[in-house]
GROMACS .gro file of C-alpha atoms in nm:
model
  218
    1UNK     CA    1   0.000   0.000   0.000
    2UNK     CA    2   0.076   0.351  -0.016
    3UNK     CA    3   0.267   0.387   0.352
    4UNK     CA    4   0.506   0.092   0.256
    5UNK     CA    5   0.573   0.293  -0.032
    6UNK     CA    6   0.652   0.578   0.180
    7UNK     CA    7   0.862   0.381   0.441
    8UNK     CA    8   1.089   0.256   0.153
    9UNK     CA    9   1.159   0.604   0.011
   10UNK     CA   10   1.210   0.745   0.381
   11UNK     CA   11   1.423   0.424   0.450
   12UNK     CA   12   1.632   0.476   0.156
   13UNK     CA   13   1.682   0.855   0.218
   14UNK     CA   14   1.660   0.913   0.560
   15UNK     CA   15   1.773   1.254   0.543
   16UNK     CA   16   1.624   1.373   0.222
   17UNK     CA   17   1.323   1.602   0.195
   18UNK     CA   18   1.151   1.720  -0.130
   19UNK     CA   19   1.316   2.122  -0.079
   20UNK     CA   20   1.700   1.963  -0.004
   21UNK     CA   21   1.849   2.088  -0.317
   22UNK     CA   22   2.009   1.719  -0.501
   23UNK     CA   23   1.712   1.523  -0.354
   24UNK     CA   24   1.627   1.239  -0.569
   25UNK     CA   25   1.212   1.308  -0.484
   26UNK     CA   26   1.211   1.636  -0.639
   27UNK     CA   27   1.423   1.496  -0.909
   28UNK     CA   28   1.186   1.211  -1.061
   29UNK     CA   29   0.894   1.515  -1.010
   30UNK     CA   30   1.067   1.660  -1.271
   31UNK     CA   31   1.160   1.369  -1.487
   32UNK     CA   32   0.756   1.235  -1.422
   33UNK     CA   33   0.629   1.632  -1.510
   34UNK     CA   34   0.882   1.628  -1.846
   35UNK     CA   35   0.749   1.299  -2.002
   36UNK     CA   36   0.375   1.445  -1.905
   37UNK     CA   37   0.413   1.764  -2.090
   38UNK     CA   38   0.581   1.600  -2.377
   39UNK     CA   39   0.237   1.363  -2.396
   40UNK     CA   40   0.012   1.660  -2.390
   41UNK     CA   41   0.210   1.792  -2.645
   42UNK     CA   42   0.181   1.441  -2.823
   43UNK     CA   43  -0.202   1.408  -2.786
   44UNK     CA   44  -0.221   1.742  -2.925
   45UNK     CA   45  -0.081   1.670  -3.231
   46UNK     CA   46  -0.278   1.394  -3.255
   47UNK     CA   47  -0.635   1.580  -3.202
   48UNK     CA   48  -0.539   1.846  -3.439
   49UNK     CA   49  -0.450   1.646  -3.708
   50UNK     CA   50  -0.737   1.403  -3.648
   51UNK     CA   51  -0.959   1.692  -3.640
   52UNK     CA   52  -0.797   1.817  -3.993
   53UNK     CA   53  -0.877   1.456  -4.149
   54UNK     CA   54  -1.277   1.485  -4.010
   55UNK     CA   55  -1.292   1.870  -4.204
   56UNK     CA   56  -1.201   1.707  -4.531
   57UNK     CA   57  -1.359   1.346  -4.505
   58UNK     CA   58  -1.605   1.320  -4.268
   59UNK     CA   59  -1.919   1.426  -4.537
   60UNK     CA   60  -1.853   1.117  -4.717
   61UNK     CA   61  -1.704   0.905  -4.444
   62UNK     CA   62  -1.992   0.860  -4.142
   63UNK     CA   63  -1.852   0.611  -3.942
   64UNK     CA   64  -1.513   0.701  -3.766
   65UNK     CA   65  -1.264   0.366  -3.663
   66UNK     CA   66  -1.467   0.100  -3.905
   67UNK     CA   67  -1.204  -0.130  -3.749
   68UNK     CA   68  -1.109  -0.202  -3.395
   69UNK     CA   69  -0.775  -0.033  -3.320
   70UNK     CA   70  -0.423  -0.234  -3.363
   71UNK     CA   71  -0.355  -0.186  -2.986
   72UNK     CA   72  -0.674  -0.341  -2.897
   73UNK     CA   73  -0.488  -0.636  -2.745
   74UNK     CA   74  -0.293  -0.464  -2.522
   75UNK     CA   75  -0.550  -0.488  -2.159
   76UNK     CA   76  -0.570  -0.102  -2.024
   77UNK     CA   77  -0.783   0.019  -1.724
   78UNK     CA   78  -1.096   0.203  -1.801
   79UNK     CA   79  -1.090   0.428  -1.539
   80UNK     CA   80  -0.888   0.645  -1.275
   81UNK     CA   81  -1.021   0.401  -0.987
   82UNK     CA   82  -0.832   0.107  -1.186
   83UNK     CA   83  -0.561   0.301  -1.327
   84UNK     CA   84  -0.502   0.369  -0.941
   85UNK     CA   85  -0.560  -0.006  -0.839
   86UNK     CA   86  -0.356  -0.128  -1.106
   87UNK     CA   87  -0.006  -0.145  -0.935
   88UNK     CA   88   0.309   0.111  -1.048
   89UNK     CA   89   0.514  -0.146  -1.240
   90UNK     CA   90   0.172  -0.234  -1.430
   91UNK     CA   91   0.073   0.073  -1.516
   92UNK     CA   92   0.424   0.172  -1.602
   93UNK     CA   93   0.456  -0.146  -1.869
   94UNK     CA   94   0.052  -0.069  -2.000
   95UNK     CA   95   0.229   0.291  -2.081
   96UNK     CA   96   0.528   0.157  -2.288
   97UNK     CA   97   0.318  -0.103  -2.426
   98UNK     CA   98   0.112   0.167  -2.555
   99UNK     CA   99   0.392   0.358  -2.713
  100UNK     CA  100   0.565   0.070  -2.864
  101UNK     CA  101   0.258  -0.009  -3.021
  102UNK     CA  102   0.270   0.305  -3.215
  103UNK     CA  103   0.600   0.262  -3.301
  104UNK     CA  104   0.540   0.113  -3.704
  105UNK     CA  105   0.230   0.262  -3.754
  106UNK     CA  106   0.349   0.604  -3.750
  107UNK     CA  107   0.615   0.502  -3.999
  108UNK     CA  108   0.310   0.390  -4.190
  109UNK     CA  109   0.146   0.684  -4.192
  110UNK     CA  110   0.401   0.921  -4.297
  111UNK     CA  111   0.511   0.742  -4.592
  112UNK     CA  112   0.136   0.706  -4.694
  113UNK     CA  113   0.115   1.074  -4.661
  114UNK     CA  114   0.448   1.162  -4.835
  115UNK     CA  115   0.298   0.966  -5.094
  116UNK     CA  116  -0.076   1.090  -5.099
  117UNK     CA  117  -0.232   1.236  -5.375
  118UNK     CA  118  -0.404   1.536  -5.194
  119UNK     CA  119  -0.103   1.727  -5.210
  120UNK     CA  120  -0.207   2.038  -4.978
  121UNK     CA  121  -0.358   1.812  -4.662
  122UNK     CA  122  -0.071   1.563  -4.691
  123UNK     CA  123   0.220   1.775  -4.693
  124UNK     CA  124   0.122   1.894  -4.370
  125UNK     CA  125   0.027   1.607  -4.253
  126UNK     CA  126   0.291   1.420  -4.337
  127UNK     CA  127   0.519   1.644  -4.131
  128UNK     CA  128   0.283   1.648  -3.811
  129UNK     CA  129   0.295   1.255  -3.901
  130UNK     CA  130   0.655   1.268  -3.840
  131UNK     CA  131   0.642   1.465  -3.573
  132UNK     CA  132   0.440   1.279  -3.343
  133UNK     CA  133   0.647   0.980  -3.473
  134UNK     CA  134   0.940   1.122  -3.285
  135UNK     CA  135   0.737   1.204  -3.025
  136UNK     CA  136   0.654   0.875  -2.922
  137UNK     CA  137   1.034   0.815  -2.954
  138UNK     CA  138   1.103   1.048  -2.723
  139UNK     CA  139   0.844   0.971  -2.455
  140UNK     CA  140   0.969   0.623  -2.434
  141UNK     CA  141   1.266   0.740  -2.349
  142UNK     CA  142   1.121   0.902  -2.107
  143UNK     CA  143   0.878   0.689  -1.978
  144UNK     CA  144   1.187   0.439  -1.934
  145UNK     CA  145   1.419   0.684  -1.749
  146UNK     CA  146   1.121   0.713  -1.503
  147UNK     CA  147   1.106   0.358  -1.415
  148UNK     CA  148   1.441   0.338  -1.359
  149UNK     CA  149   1.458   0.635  -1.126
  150UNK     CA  150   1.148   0.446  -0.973
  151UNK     CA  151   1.301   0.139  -0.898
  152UNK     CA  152   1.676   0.315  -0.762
  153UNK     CA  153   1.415   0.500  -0.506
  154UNK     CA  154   1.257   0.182  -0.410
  155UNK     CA  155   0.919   0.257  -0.570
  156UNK     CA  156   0.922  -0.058  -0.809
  157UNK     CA  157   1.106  -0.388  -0.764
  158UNK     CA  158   1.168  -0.473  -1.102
  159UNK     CA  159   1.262  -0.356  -1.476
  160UNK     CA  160   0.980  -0.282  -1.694
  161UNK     CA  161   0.958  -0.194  -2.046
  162UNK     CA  162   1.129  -0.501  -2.197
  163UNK     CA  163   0.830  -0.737  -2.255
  164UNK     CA  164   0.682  -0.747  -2.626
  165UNK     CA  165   0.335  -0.716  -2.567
  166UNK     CA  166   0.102  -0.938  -2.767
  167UNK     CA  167  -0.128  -0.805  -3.109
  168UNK     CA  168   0.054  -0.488  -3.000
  169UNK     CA  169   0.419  -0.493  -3.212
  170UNK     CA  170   0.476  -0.404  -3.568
  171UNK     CA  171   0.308  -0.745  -3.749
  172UNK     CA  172  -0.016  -0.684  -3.577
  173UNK     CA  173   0.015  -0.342  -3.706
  174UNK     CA  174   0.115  -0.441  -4.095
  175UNK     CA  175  -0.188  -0.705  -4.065
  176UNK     CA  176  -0.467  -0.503  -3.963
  177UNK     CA  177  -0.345  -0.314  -4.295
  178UNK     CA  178  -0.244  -0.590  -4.495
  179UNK     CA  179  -0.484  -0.503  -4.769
  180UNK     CA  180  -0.221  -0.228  -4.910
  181UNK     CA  181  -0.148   0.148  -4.933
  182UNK     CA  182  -0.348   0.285  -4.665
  183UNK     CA  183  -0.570   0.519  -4.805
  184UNK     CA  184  -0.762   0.844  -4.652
  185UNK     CA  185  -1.009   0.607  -4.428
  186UNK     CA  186  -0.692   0.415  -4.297
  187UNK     CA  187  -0.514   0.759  -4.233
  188UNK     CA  188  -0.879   0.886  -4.056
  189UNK     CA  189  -0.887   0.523  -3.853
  190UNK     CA  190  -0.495   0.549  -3.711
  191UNK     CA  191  -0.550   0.909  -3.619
  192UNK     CA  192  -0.890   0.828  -3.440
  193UNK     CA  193  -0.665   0.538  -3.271
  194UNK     CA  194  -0.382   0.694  -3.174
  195UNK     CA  195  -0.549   1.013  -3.075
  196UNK     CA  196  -0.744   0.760  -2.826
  197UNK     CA  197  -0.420   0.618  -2.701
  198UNK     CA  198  -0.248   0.912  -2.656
  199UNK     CA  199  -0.499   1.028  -2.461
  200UNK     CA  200  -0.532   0.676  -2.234
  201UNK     CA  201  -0.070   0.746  -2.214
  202UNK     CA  202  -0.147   1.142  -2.069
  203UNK     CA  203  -0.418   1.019  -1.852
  204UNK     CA  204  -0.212   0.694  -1.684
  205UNK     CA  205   0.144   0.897  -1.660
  206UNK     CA  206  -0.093   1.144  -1.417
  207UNK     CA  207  -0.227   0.890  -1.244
  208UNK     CA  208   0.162   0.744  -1.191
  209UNK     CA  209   0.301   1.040  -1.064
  210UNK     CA  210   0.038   1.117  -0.801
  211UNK     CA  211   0.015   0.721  -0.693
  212UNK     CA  212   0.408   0.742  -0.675
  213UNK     CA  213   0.447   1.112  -0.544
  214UNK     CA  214   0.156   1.172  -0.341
  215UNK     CA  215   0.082   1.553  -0.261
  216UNK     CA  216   0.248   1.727  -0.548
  217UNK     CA  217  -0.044   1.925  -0.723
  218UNK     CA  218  -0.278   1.581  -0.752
   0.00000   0.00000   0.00000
């Protein structure tokens, strides 16, 4: 529970408090409020270019995601009461699952755009394509230096981030579009999808840092 927790970061630093300058609590505040603002940025992205997609299809496209997502194997909690419930290292590994998940299909999508014959949408959404691309690059990084400054502080036990999660890598990704090029409904299904996930990634690294540092602005 949540005073172990506390007894094993007071047992580890007996002396530290979270206004000692070079205390390791304030500094994995700042690594956990980094990798959030970098995944606000990322679902941002993602909502403005999904909402660019709906302003040119949606008249003759009514149904948004015709097709379950590619990540929908990877088992997330549906709420902030089972985010909470879920356990650090588990909700740390349903974060990098998400990401890694993401990983091909972005590729996918910015060559489809590069490619696309609606020259003035695709050019700039190519490049907001291969932006969010590096993005989630970036925010595993993050994500990753988090759990290991979680697990030097005593928060989690063991690694995470090094399981391949199942229907979630890149040949659950290529077969969900194994019909071809993707073409403007695929483009309009990934962004719905990943706008989605991005979303469920801000959400759950929130929910981390005020399960892990309890008091700080939750």
């Amino acid at each position: 529970g949540r005073k172990v927790e506390r007894v094993l970061l007071v047992d580890t630093f007996p002396v530290c408090s979270y206004s000692q300058a070079g205390c390791p609590l304030p500094l994995l505040a700042d690594v956990f409020d980094r990798v959030i603002q970098q995944s606000s940025k990322m679902h941002a992205a993602s909502s403005d270019l999904h909402s660019e997609y709906e302003r040119y299809f949606l008249p003759s496209r009514k149904i948004i995601g015709k097709r379950k997502c590619h990540s929908y194997g990877i088992p997330t909690p549906d709420d902030k009461e089972n985010a909470q419930n879920l356990g650090k290292e588990q909700l740390t590994e349903v974060i990098l699952r998400l990401l890694r998940a993401w990983t091909d299909p972005l590729s996918r999508l910015y060559r489809s755009m590069s490619q696309g014959q609606n020259k003035d949408l695709n050019l700039s959404g190519s490049d907001k394509a291969l932006e969010m691309s590096e993005m989630v690059r970036e925010l595993r990084e993050g994500v990753a230096k988090v759990a290991e400054k979680m697990k030097l502080l005593g928060v989690i036990r063991n690694s995470v981030g090094y399981i391949t999660p199942h229907h979630s890598g890149p040949s659950a990704a290529v077969s969900f579009y194994k019909q071809g090029e993707l073409d403007p409904g695929d483009h309009q299904d990934l962004l719905y999808c990943f706008k989605r996930d991005s979303n469920k990634v801000k959400n759950y690294l929130r929910i981390l840092k005020c399960t892990t540092l309890p008091g700080l602005d939750c």
